[in-house]
Amino acid sequence: MLKSSQLFVRTLREDPADAEVDSHKLLVRAGYIRRVSPGVYSWLPLGLKVLRQVEQIVREEMDRAGAQEVLFPALLPREPYEATNRWEEYGPNLFRLKDRRENDYLLAPTHEEMFTLMVKDMYSSYKDLPLTLYQIQNKYRDEARPRAGLLRTREFLMKDAYSFDIDDAGLETSYEAMRIAYQRIFERLGLPYVIVYAQSGAMGGSRSEEFLFPCAIGEDTFVKSPGGYAANTEAVTTPDVPELDYSNVPPLEVIDTPESTTIQALVDVVNTLRPREDRPWEAADTFKNVVLAAVYPDGEREVFVVGVPGDREIDLKRVEANMAPAEIEVATPEDIAAHSELVPGYIGPAVLGPNSPHRRIDENGKPVGSVRFLLDPHIARGSSWITGGNAIEKHTVNCVYGRDFEADGFIEAVEVRAGDAAPDGSGELSIERGIEIGHIFQLGRKYARALDLTVLDSNGTSQVVTMGSYGIGVSRVMAALAELNHDDRGLIWPMNIAPAHVQVIALGKDQAAFDAAEQLGAKIEAELGVEVLFDDRLKTSAGVKFADFELIGIPYAVVFGRGFAQGNVELRNRYTGESAEIPVGDVVETLRRQIG
């Protein structure tokens, strides 16, 4: 039986100065974790007990789904990651280091390469497949901005699993088995979730889904429709927009637009100088060209332009998701100055991409001489716009896509709005926030091909194995559970992950009460099979003991106080906030009924 007098814990009455969210505040105050450095935490006994309970539920469901557990080192050599290009693709998020012989190593952010090489080393026939392996192990990513305690860290506990199949049909079966396992895990944890379409990013692969815990403080934005569509905003696609008839649109015309470097100023000027008969000009009638920079893992920096409707803002995360592994930034003044044709505030399509008179094709078949020009899919072919005239205080009107300009391609670039149409036609989208707690991918053959993982099929022909990848952030799930299960006094853990299930609290100085409390705690453990924390501190006030009980989050408390002289104790239920005085002899059966 745990005893408070011997437990390695110190609770705090004040929130830590660097804590932003409730889970961070409470896990530190309750003595579950302690900060070592930004994004790095030590686990104390109570925190480790909860973490291991979460981990065990994950392990049981992975085993139930037929996966087998392995364990890889976190310190890995460079070569396998170089073979898959991820030594460079991960960019600054990868922790790189050298040993004493100047050999390159990394602290693993994920283990696709290691799983692939292990299977390659041991299996060579289709008869060995299908196979799913998993591990639960610390991962490392050099987050630029660690925040929110355990929700965004540089070291975190993760369950990563990988399936290996001979063909795509097998991958689909393995994927669905893991998808069901994830649903069971989160249902057992009592953690609400939404499954959303997602981008694969640097992981690669085709089908990709995230499990999100809907939460106001979540960093992920996702959308839902009444008809059941759900997607991370980065993965939302714009429904096809019909081509428009521009036969009656007047020819393109350049007009003077003094002091109109913003969309609103432009609209005001055009409404004054060129008013419409049917309605006023609006921001939605304008077309802006936003200059961005893509920074690739090898250090190359590409300046490019994205054309979007003037009433929409660029979402850099959406652009980045569609240009992985590049990181996307707003172009600097120096970037723009390097391209003299770009006139800030007045950039138009005529100098961009295939429209530029300076564009040519080099000996490698690559277009050079003008910046790449991409359009957001909201720009319909045949649509007419007010846009930049490529000279100070000049804009063009009646600028038609397909008549007056072309583009190098399309990219999902603008923010998704509430009320936008779902791409599957299932209604208007609402915008939600959530915490990513799991992510599953159909990796396909990217890693198997790069590392030459093949097996012989039934005809004796060598086939590249197809893979799936399935991750759960175990430590992040614990933080999500803390976000979900608390009140203004402290944590309230579900029974199946609580560090203890019943807290027996002895008050005052009567040794008989302390002895009886210890005996009852032992009886509860023996007869109910639950864990008990006995608060046996002799010189600690009742107020502090009650505050610690509420802060730490143990579901039930049995209090030996003034009523003990009459043979009664107080039973407190942390879930309901109710308390009742009952005879000592009734405690075990009462708890049995309440715990279930």
Coordinates of C-alpha atoms in Angstrom, one line a residue:
M1 CA 0.0 0.0 0.0
L2 CA 1.3 3.4 -0.9
K3 CA 1.8 5.8 2.0
S4 CA 1.9 9.5 1.7
S5 CA 4.7 9.8 4.3
Q6 CA 6.9 7.7 2.0
L7 CA 5.7 8.9 -1.4
F8 CA 8.2 10.9 -3.4
V9 CA 5.9 13.9 -4.2
R10 CA 5.5 17.6 -3.4
T11 CA 2.3 19.3 -4.4
L12 CA 2.1 23.0 -5.2
R13 CA -0.6 25.5 -4.4
E14 CA 0.3 27.9 -7.2
D15 CA 0.5 27.4 -11.0
P16 CA 4.0 27.2 -12.5
A17 CA 4.9 30.4 -14.2
D18 CA 5.5 28.8 -17.6
A19 CA 2.2 26.8 -17.7
E20 CA -0.3 27.8 -20.4
V21 CA -2.9 25.0 -20.2
D22 CA -4.8 23.2 -17.4
S23 CA -3.1 19.8 -18.0
H24 CA 0.4 21.4 -17.7
K25 CA -0.6 23.4 -14.5
L26 CA -2.2 20.4 -12.8
L27 CA 0.4 17.7 -13.7
V28 CA 3.1 19.9 -12.3
R29 CA 1.2 21.1 -9.2
A30 CA 0.1 17.5 -8.4
G31 CA 3.6 16.2 -8.5
Y32 CA 3.4 14.1 -11.7
I33 CA 6.1 15.8 -13.8
R34 CA 8.9 18.3 -13.4
R35 CA 10.4 20.4 -16.2
V36 CA 14.1 19.8 -17.0
S37 CA 14.4 22.1 -20.0
P38 CA 12.0 23.5 -22.7
G39 CA 10.0 20.5 -24.0
V40 CA 11.8 18.0 -21.7
Y41 CA 10.2 16.6 -18.5
S42 CA 11.0 14.2 -15.7
W43 CA 8.4 11.7 -14.6
L44 CA 7.7 11.4 -10.8
P45 CA 6.2 8.2 -9.3
L46 CA 2.5 9.3 -9.6
G47 CA 3.0 10.5 -13.1
L48 CA 4.8 7.4 -14.2
K49 CA 2.1 5.2 -12.7
V50 CA -0.6 6.9 -14.8
L51 CA 1.6 6.9 -17.9
R52 CA 2.2 3.1 -17.5
Q53 CA -1.6 2.5 -17.1
V54 CA -2.2 4.3 -20.4
E55 CA 0.7 2.5 -22.0
Q56 CA -0.7 -0.9 -20.9
I57 CA -4.1 -0.2 -22.4
V58 CA -2.4 0.6 -25.7
R59 CA -0.3 -2.5 -25.4
E60 CA -3.2 -4.8 -24.7
E61 CA -5.2 -3.6 -27.7
M62 CA -2.2 -3.8 -30.0
D63 CA -1.6 -7.4 -28.9
R64 CA -5.3 -8.1 -29.3
A65 CA -5.1 -6.9 -32.9
G66 CA -2.3 -9.4 -33.6
A67 CA 0.7 -7.0 -33.5
Q68 CA 4.0 -8.1 -31.8
E69 CA 6.1 -5.9 -29.6
V70 CA 9.7 -5.1 -30.3
L71 CA 12.1 -2.4 -29.0
F72 CA 14.7 -0.4 -31.0
P73 CA 17.4 1.9 -29.7
A74 CA 16.6 5.7 -29.8
L75 CA 20.2 6.4 -30.9
L76 CA 20.5 5.5 -34.6
P77 CA 23.1 5.7 -37.3
R78 CA 22.8 8.1 -40.2
E79 CA 22.9 5.7 -43.1
P80 CA 19.4 4.2 -43.1
Y81 CA 17.8 7.7 -42.8
E82 CA 20.1 8.9 -45.6
A83 CA 18.8 6.0 -47.8
T84 CA 15.3 7.3 -47.4
N85 CA 16.3 11.0 -47.8
R86 CA 14.9 11.7 -44.3
W87 CA 18.3 12.8 -42.9
E88 CA 17.8 15.9 -45.0
E89 CA 14.0 16.0 -45.2
Y90 CA 13.5 16.2 -41.5
G91 CA 15.5 19.5 -41.5
P92 CA 16.0 21.2 -38.2
N93 CA 13.5 19.0 -36.4
L94 CA 16.1 16.2 -36.3
F95 CA 18.5 15.9 -33.4
R96 CA 21.8 15.1 -35.0
L97 CA 25.1 14.2 -33.2
K98 CA 28.5 12.7 -33.7
D99 CA 30.3 10.0 -31.8
R100 CA 34.0 10.2 -30.8
R101 CA 35.0 8.9 -34.2
E102 CA 33.0 11.6 -36.0
N103 CA 30.3 9.2 -37.2
D104 CA 26.9 10.7 -37.6
Y105 CA 23.9 9.6 -35.5
L106 CA 20.5 10.9 -34.7
L107 CA 17.9 10.6 -31.9
A108 CA 15.0 8.9 -33.7
P109 CA 11.9 10.9 -34.3
T110 CA 10.3 7.7 -35.8
H111 CA 11.5 4.3 -36.7
E112 CA 10.3 3.4 -40.2
E113 CA 13.8 2.6 -41.3
M114 CA 14.6 0.3 -38.4
F115 CA 11.4 -1.7 -38.7
T116 CA 12.0 -2.1 -42.4
L117 CA 15.5 -3.3 -42.0
M118 CA 14.6 -5.7 -39.3
V119 CA 12.0 -7.4 -41.4
K120 CA 14.4 -7.4 -44.4
D121 CA 17.0 -9.2 -42.2
M122 CA 14.6 -11.9 -41.1
Y123 CA 11.9 -12.5 -43.8
S124 CA 12.1 -13.3 -47.5
S125 CA 8.8 -15.0 -48.5
Y126 CA 5.2 -14.0 -48.9
K127 CA 4.4 -16.9 -46.5
D128 CA 6.0 -14.7 -43.7
L129 CA 3.4 -12.0 -44.2
P130 CA 1.2 -10.3 -43.1
L131 CA 3.1 -9.0 -40.1
T132 CA 2.6 -6.1 -37.8
L133 CA 5.2 -5.0 -35.3
Y134 CA 5.1 -2.2 -32.7
Q135 CA 7.1 -0.6 -29.9
I136 CA 6.5 1.9 -27.1
Q137 CA 9.5 4.1 -26.8
N138 CA 10.8 7.7 -26.4
K139 CA 11.0 9.8 -29.6
Y140 CA 12.9 13.0 -30.1
R141 CA 12.1 16.1 -32.2
D142 CA 13.7 19.5 -31.9
E143 CA 10.5 21.4 -31.7
A144 CA 11.1 25.1 -32.4
R145 CA 8.4 26.1 -29.9
P146 CA 7.7 23.5 -27.2
R147 CA 4.6 24.4 -25.4
A148 CA 1.6 23.3 -23.3
G149 CA 3.5 20.9 -21.1
L150 CA 3.3 17.4 -22.5
L151 CA 1.3 18.4 -25.6
R152 CA 4.3 19.6 -27.6
T153 CA 7.6 18.4 -26.4
R154 CA 11.1 17.5 -27.6
E155 CA 11.1 14.1 -25.9
F156 CA 7.9 12.1 -25.8
L157 CA 6.6 8.5 -25.3
M158 CA 5.1 7.1 -28.5
K159 CA 3.7 3.8 -29.7
D160 CA 4.6 3.3 -33.3
A161 CA 3.5 0.2 -35.3
Y162 CA 4.2 -0.9 -38.8
S163 CA 2.4 -3.4 -41.0
F164 CA 4.0 -5.4 -43.8
D165 CA 2.0 -7.0 -46.6
I166 CA 2.6 -8.6 -50.0
D167 CA 0.0 -6.4 -51.8
D168 CA -2.3 -3.4 -51.4
A169 CA -5.3 -5.6 -50.5
G170 CA -3.3 -6.9 -47.5
L171 CA -2.3 -3.4 -46.5
E172 CA -6.0 -2.4 -46.5
T173 CA -6.8 -5.2 -44.2
S174 CA -3.9 -4.4 -41.8
Y175 CA -4.8 -0.7 -41.9
E176 CA -8.5 -1.4 -40.9
A177 CA -7.3 -3.7 -38.1
M178 CA -5.2 -0.9 -36.6
R179 CA -8.0 1.6 -37.1
I180 CA -10.3 -0.6 -35.1
A181 CA -7.6 -1.1 -32.4
Y182 CA -7.2 2.7 -32.1
Q183 CA -11.0 3.1 -31.6
R184 CA -10.9 0.5 -28.9
I185 CA -7.9 2.2 -27.2
F186 CA -9.6 5.6 -27.0
E187 CA -12.9 4.1 -26.0
R188 CA -11.3 2.3 -23.1
L189 CA -9.5 5.5 -22.1
G190 CA -12.8 7.4 -22.2
L191 CA -11.2 9.9 -24.5
P192 CA -13.6 11.4 -27.1
Y193 CA -12.1 11.4 -30.6
V194 CA -12.9 12.3 -34.2
I195 CA -11.2 10.5 -37.1
V196 CA -10.3 13.0 -39.8
Y197 CA -8.6 12.9 -43.2
A198 CA -5.0 14.1 -42.9
Q199 CA -1.8 14.9 -44.8
S200 CA 1.1 12.4 -44.6
G201 CA 3.7 15.1 -44.6
A202 CA 7.3 14.0 -44.3
M203 CA 6.1 10.4 -43.6
G204 CA 5.0 9.9 -47.2
G205 CA 2.3 7.5 -48.2
S206 CA -1.3 7.7 -49.5
R207 CA -4.2 7.2 -47.1
S208 CA -3.8 9.1 -43.9
E209 CA -6.1 9.7 -41.0
E210 CA -5.7 11.5 -37.7
F211 CA -7.5 10.7 -34.4
L212 CA -8.2 14.1 -32.8
F213 CA -9.5 14.8 -29.3
P214 CA -11.8 17.8 -29.7
C215 CA -10.5 20.5 -27.3
A216 CA -10.5 24.3 -27.4
I217 CA -6.8 24.5 -26.6
G218 CA -5.8 22.0 -29.4
E219 CA -3.3 23.1 -31.9
D220 CA -4.9 21.2 -34.8
T221 CA -7.8 22.8 -36.7
F222 CA -10.3 20.5 -38.3
V223 CA -13.6 20.7 -40.1
K224 CA -16.8 18.7 -39.9
S225 CA -19.9 18.6 -42.1
P226 CA -23.5 17.5 -41.2
G227 CA -23.1 14.6 -43.6
G228 CA -20.0 13.1 -41.8
Y229 CA -17.1 14.6 -43.6
A230 CA -14.2 15.4 -41.3
A231 CA -10.6 16.5 -42.1
N232 CA -7.7 18.4 -40.8
T233 CA -7.8 21.8 -42.4
E234 CA -4.5 21.1 -44.1
A235 CA -6.1 18.1 -45.9
V236 CA -9.3 19.8 -47.0
T237 CA -9.7 20.0 -50.8
T238 CA -11.7 22.7 -52.6
P239 CA -14.7 21.3 -54.5
D240 CA -14.3 21.7 -58.3
V241 CA -15.4 25.2 -59.4
P242 CA -17.1 25.3 -62.8
E243 CA -15.5 27.1 -65.7
L244 CA -17.1 30.5 -66.4
D245 CA -18.1 32.0 -69.7
Y246 CA -16.0 35.2 -70.2
S247 CA -17.2 36.0 -73.8
N248 CA -18.9 39.2 -72.5
V249 CA -16.0 40.4 -70.3
P250 CA -14.4 43.5 -71.7
P251 CA -10.7 43.5 -72.6
L252 CA -8.1 43.8 -69.8
E253 CA -7.5 47.4 -68.9
V254 CA -4.8 49.1 -66.8
I255 CA -6.2 51.8 -64.5
D256 CA -4.6 54.3 -62.0
T257 CA -5.1 53.3 -58.4
P258 CA -3.4 55.8 -56.1
E259 CA -2.5 54.7 -52.6
S260 CA -4.0 51.2 -53.0
T261 CA -1.5 48.8 -51.6
T262 CA -4.1 47.0 -49.5
I263 CA -7.2 45.1 -50.7
Q264 CA -9.6 47.5 -48.8
A265 CA -7.8 50.6 -50.2
L266 CA -8.0 49.1 -53.7
V267 CA -11.8 48.4 -53.4
D268 CA -12.4 51.9 -52.1
V269 CA -10.5 53.4 -55.1
V270 CA -12.1 51.3 -57.7
N271 CA -15.6 52.0 -56.3
T272 CA -14.8 55.7 -56.6
L273 CA -13.1 55.7 -60.0
R274 CA -14.9 52.8 -61.7
P275 CA -18.3 52.2 -59.9
R276 CA -20.4 49.2 -61.0
E277 CA -24.0 49.6 -61.9
D278 CA -25.3 46.4 -60.3
R279 CA -23.4 46.5 -56.9
P280 CA -20.3 47.9 -55.3
W281 CA -17.0 46.2 -55.9
E282 CA -16.0 43.9 -53.0
A283 CA -12.8 42.3 -51.8
A284 CA -14.0 39.0 -53.4
D285 CA -13.7 40.7 -56.8
T286 CA -10.0 41.2 -56.3
F287 CA -7.1 38.8 -56.9
K288 CA -4.0 39.1 -54.9
N289 CA -0.6 37.5 -55.5
V290 CA 1.2 36.6 -52.4
V291 CA 5.0 36.1 -52.5
L292 CA 6.2 33.1 -50.4
A293 CA 9.5 31.3 -49.9
A294 CA 9.9 27.5 -49.8
V295 CA 12.9 26.4 -47.8
Y296 CA 13.9 22.8 -48.7
P297 CA 15.9 20.4 -46.5
D298 CA 19.0 20.8 -48.6
G299 CA 19.0 24.6 -47.9
E300 CA 17.6 25.6 -51.3
R301 CA 15.3 28.6 -51.0
E302 CA 12.7 29.1 -53.7
V303 CA 10.6 32.2 -54.1
F304 CA 7.2 31.6 -55.6
V305 CA 3.8 33.4 -55.9
V306 CA 0.4 32.1 -55.0
G307 CA -2.7 33.8 -56.5
V308 CA -5.8 33.8 -54.2
P309 CA -9.1 35.7 -54.0
G310 CA -8.7 39.0 -52.3
D311 CA -11.2 38.2 -49.5
R312 CA -9.2 35.2 -48.4
E313 CA -6.1 34.9 -46.3
I314 CA -3.2 32.5 -47.0
D315 CA -2.9 29.6 -44.6
L316 CA 0.8 28.8 -44.5
K317 CA 0.2 25.4 -42.8
R318 CA -2.0 24.3 -45.7
V319 CA 0.6 25.5 -48.3
E320 CA 3.4 23.7 -46.3
A321 CA 1.4 20.5 -46.1
N322 CA 1.1 20.5 -49.9
M323 CA 4.8 21.2 -50.4
A324 CA 6.3 18.8 -47.9
P325 CA 9.1 18.4 -47.0
A326 CA 9.7 22.2 -47.7
E327 CA 9.0 24.7 -44.9
I328 CA 7.0 27.7 -46.1
E329 CA 7.6 31.3 -45.0
V330 CA 6.3 34.7 -46.1
A331 CA 8.9 36.1 -48.5
T332 CA 11.3 38.7 -47.0
P333 CA 12.0 42.1 -48.6
E334 CA 15.3 40.7 -49.7
D335 CA 13.5 37.8 -51.5
I336 CA 11.3 40.2 -53.4
A337 CA 14.1 42.6 -54.2
A338 CA 15.9 39.7 -55.9
H339 CA 13.1 39.7 -58.5
S340 CA 12.9 43.2 -59.9
E341 CA 9.6 42.4 -61.7
L342 CA 7.8 42.0 -58.4
V343 CA 6.4 45.4 -57.4
P344 CA 5.1 45.1 -53.8
G345 CA 1.5 45.9 -53.5
Y346 CA 0.9 45.8 -57.2
I347 CA 2.0 42.4 -58.4
G348 CA 0.0 41.0 -61.3
P349 CA 0.0 37.7 -63.3
A350 CA 1.6 39.2 -66.4
V351 CA 5.2 38.9 -64.9
L352 CA 4.6 35.5 -63.2
G353 CA 5.2 31.9 -64.2
P354 CA 4.3 31.1 -67.8
N355 CA 3.0 34.7 -68.5
S356 CA 6.5 36.2 -68.1
P357 CA 8.2 37.2 -71.3
H358 CA 11.5 36.3 -69.7
R359 CA 10.6 32.6 -69.0
R360 CA 12.5 30.0 -70.9
I361 CA 13.2 26.3 -70.6
D362 CA 16.8 25.3 -69.6
E363 CA 18.7 22.2 -70.8
N364 CA 17.1 20.1 -68.1
G365 CA 13.6 20.9 -69.2
K366 CA 13.1 23.2 -66.2
P367 CA 11.4 26.6 -66.6
V368 CA 13.6 29.5 -65.6
G369 CA 13.5 33.2 -65.8
S370 CA 10.4 33.9 -63.8
V371 CA 9.0 33.0 -60.4
R372 CA 6.8 29.9 -60.2
F373 CA 3.1 30.9 -60.2
L374 CA 0.4 28.8 -58.5
L375 CA -3.3 29.4 -58.1
D376 CA -5.6 28.5 -55.2
P377 CA -8.4 26.2 -56.6
H378 CA -11.0 28.8 -55.8
I379 CA -9.8 30.6 -58.9
A380 CA -12.2 29.4 -61.6
R381 CA -11.1 29.3 -65.2
G382 CA -12.9 32.1 -67.0
S383 CA -13.2 34.2 -63.9
S384 CA -12.6 38.0 -64.1
W385 CA -10.6 39.9 -61.5
I386 CA -9.1 43.2 -60.4
T387 CA -5.5 42.6 -59.8
G388 CA -2.0 44.1 -59.8
G389 CA -0.7 46.1 -62.8
N390 CA 3.0 45.5 -62.0
A391 CA 3.7 49.2 -61.6
I392 CA 3.3 51.7 -58.7
E393 CA -0.3 52.8 -58.4
K394 CA -1.5 50.6 -61.3
H395 CA -4.0 47.8 -61.3
T396 CA -5.8 45.9 -64.1
V397 CA -9.5 45.3 -64.4
N398 CA -11.2 42.6 -66.4
C399 CA -8.2 40.3 -66.0
V400 CA -9.5 36.8 -66.9
Y401 CA -7.9 33.5 -66.0
G402 CA -7.6 31.5 -69.2
R403 CA -7.6 34.5 -71.4
D404 CA -5.2 37.0 -70.0
F405 CA -3.0 34.7 -67.8
E406 CA -2.1 31.1 -67.1
A407 CA -0.4 29.4 -64.1
D408 CA 2.1 26.7 -63.4
G409 CA -0.5 24.7 -61.4
F410 CA -2.7 24.8 -58.3
I411 CA -2.2 24.5 -54.6
E412 CA -4.6 24.5 -51.7
A413 CA -3.6 27.8 -50.1
V414 CA -6.3 29.8 -48.5
E415 CA -7.8 29.5 -45.0
V416 CA -10.8 27.2 -44.7
R417 CA -13.9 29.0 -43.5
A418 CA -17.0 28.0 -41.6
G419 CA -19.7 27.7 -44.2
D420 CA -17.4 26.5 -47.0
A421 CA -18.7 23.5 -48.9
A422 CA -17.5 20.0 -47.9
P423 CA -15.6 18.5 -50.8
D424 CA -17.8 15.4 -50.8
G425 CA -21.0 17.4 -51.0
S426 CA -22.1 16.6 -47.5
G427 CA -23.0 20.1 -46.4
E428 CA -21.3 23.2 -45.0
L429 CA -18.2 22.9 -42.9
S430 CA -17.8 23.9 -39.3
I431 CA -14.4 24.7 -37.8
E432 CA -13.3 22.9 -34.7
R433 CA -10.1 22.5 -32.7
G434 CA -8.4 19.4 -31.4
I435 CA -5.4 17.6 -30.0
E436 CA -3.8 15.0 -32.2
I437 CA -3.7 11.7 -30.3
G438 CA -3.1 9.2 -33.1
H439 CA -2.2 9.1 -36.7
I440 CA -2.4 6.2 -39.2
F441 CA -0.8 6.1 -42.7
Q442 CA -0.8 3.8 -45.6
L443 CA 2.9 4.2 -46.4
G444 CA 2.9 2.0 -49.4
R445 CA 6.3 1.0 -50.8
K446 CA 8.4 4.2 -50.2
Y447 CA 10.5 2.8 -47.4
A448 CA 10.6 -0.8 -48.6
R449 CA 11.8 0.3 -52.0
A450 CA 14.4 2.7 -50.6
L451 CA 15.8 -0.1 -48.3
D452 CA 15.2 -3.0 -50.7
L453 CA 12.7 -4.9 -48.6
T454 CA 11.4 -7.6 -51.0
V455 CA 9.9 -11.1 -50.6
L456 CA 9.3 -13.8 -53.1
D457 CA 5.6 -14.2 -54.1
S458 CA 3.8 -17.5 -54.8
N459 CA 5.3 -17.6 -58.3
G460 CA 8.8 -17.1 -57.0
T461 CA 8.9 -13.5 -58.3
S462 CA 10.5 -10.8 -56.1
Q463 CA 7.9 -8.2 -54.8
V464 CA 8.4 -5.0 -52.9
V465 CA 6.6 -5.2 -49.6
T466 CA 3.9 -2.6 -48.9
M467 CA 3.8 -1.0 -45.4
G468 CA 1.5 0.9 -43.0
S469 CA 2.5 3.1 -40.1
Y470 CA 0.4 3.7 -37.0
G471 CA 1.4 6.1 -34.2
I472 CA -0.1 7.1 -30.8
G473 CA 1.5 9.8 -28.6
V474 CA 1.2 8.0 -25.3
S475 CA 2.5 10.9 -23.1
R476 CA 0.3 13.3 -25.2
V477 CA -2.7 11.1 -24.6
M478 CA -2.1 11.3 -20.8
A479 CA -2.0 15.1 -21.1
A480 CA -5.3 15.0 -23.2
L481 CA -6.9 12.9 -20.4
A482 CA -5.8 15.5 -17.9
E483 CA -7.4 18.2 -20.0
L484 CA -10.6 16.3 -20.1
N485 CA -10.7 15.0 -16.5
H486 CA -10.3 17.9 -14.1
D487 CA -12.2 20.7 -12.3
D488 CA -11.1 23.9 -10.6
R489 CA -9.7 21.9 -7.6
G490 CA -7.5 19.4 -9.5
L491 CA -7.4 16.2 -11.5
I492 CA -10.1 13.5 -11.6
W493 CA -8.6 10.4 -13.2
P494 CA -10.7 7.6 -14.7
M495 CA -10.5 4.4 -12.6
N496 CA -8.5 2.5 -15.2
I497 CA -5.6 4.9 -15.3
A498 CA -5.6 6.4 -11.8
P499 CA -2.3 6.1 -9.8
A500 CA -4.5 4.7 -7.0
H501 CA -8.2 4.1 -6.8
V502 CA -9.0 4.9 -3.1
Q503 CA -7.2 7.3 -0.8
V504 CA -7.6 6.6 2.9
I505 CA -7.1 9.7 4.9
A506 CA -6.5 9.7 8.7
L507 CA -7.0 13.1 10.5
G508 CA -6.0 14.3 13.9
K509 CA -3.6 12.7 16.3
D510 CA -5.5 9.6 17.5
Q511 CA -3.2 6.6 16.8
A512 CA -6.2 4.3 16.9
A513 CA -7.7 6.1 13.9
F514 CA -4.4 5.8 12.0
D515 CA -4.2 2.1 12.8
A516 CA -7.8 1.5 11.8
A517 CA -7.3 3.5 8.6
E518 CA -4.3 1.4 7.6
Q519 CA -6.1 -1.8 8.3
L520 CA -9.1 -0.7 6.2
G521 CA -6.8 0.3 3.4
A522 CA -5.2 -3.2 3.4
K523 CA -8.7 -4.8 3.4
I524 CA -9.8 -2.6 0.5
E525 CA -6.8 -3.7 -1.6
A526 CA -7.2 -7.4 -0.7
E527 CA -11.0 -7.7 -1.3
L528 CA -11.5 -5.2 -4.1
G529 CA -8.2 -5.7 -6.0
V530 CA -7.7 -1.9 -6.2
E531 CA -4.7 0.3 -5.2
V532 CA -4.9 2.4 -2.1
L533 CA -3.0 5.5 -1.1
F534 CA -2.9 5.9 2.7
D535 CA -2.4 9.5 3.8
D536 CA -0.6 8.7 7.0
R537 CA 1.1 12.1 7.5
L538 CA 0.9 12.9 11.2
K539 CA 1.6 16.7 11.2
T540 CA -0.4 17.7 8.2
S541 CA -3.6 19.6 8.6
A542 CA -7.0 18.3 7.4
G543 CA -7.2 21.2 4.9
V544 CA -3.9 20.2 3.2
K545 CA -4.8 16.6 3.1
F546 CA -8.2 17.3 1.5
A547 CA -6.6 19.7 -1.0
D548 CA -4.0 17.1 -2.0
F549 CA -6.7 14.5 -2.5
E550 CA -8.6 16.8 -4.8
L551 CA -5.5 17.9 -6.6
I552 CA -3.9 14.5 -7.2
G553 CA -7.2 13.1 -8.6
I554 CA -7.8 9.8 -7.0
P555 CA -11.4 8.8 -7.5
Y556 CA -12.5 8.0 -3.9
A557 CA -11.5 9.0 -0.4
V558 CA -12.3 7.3 2.9
V559 CA -11.8 9.9 5.7
F560 CA -11.2 8.9 9.3
G561 CA -12.2 12.0 11.1
R562 CA -14.4 13.1 14.0
G563 CA -17.0 10.4 13.2
F564 CA -14.6 7.6 13.9
A565 CA -15.3 7.8 17.6
Q566 CA -18.9 6.6 16.7
G567 CA -17.6 4.0 14.2
N568 CA -18.2 6.1 11.1
V569 CA -16.1 7.4 8.3
E570 CA -16.7 9.8 5.5
L571 CA -16.8 8.5 1.9
R572 CA -16.0 11.1 -0.8
N573 CA -16.7 10.6 -4.5
R574 CA -14.4 12.7 -6.6
Y575 CA -16.5 12.2 -9.7
T576 CA -19.7 13.5 -8.3
G577 CA -18.4 15.7 -5.5
E578 CA -20.8 13.9 -3.1
S579 CA -19.8 12.7 0.4
A580 CA -21.6 10.5 3.0
E581 CA -20.9 9.3 6.5
I582 CA -21.1 5.5 6.7
P583 CA -20.1 2.8 9.2
V584 CA -16.6 1.6 8.9
G585 CA -17.9 -1.9 8.3
D586 CA -19.9 -0.9 5.3
V587 CA -17.0 0.8 3.4
V588 CA -15.8 -2.2 1.4
E589 CA -19.2 -3.1 0.1
T590 CA -20.2 0.5 -0.6
L591 CA -17.0 0.9 -2.6
R592 CA -17.6 -2.3 -4.4
R593 CA -21.0 -1.0 -5.6
Q594 CA -19.7 2.4 -6.6
I595 CA -16.5 1.1 -8.3
G596 CA -18.5 -1.6 -10.1

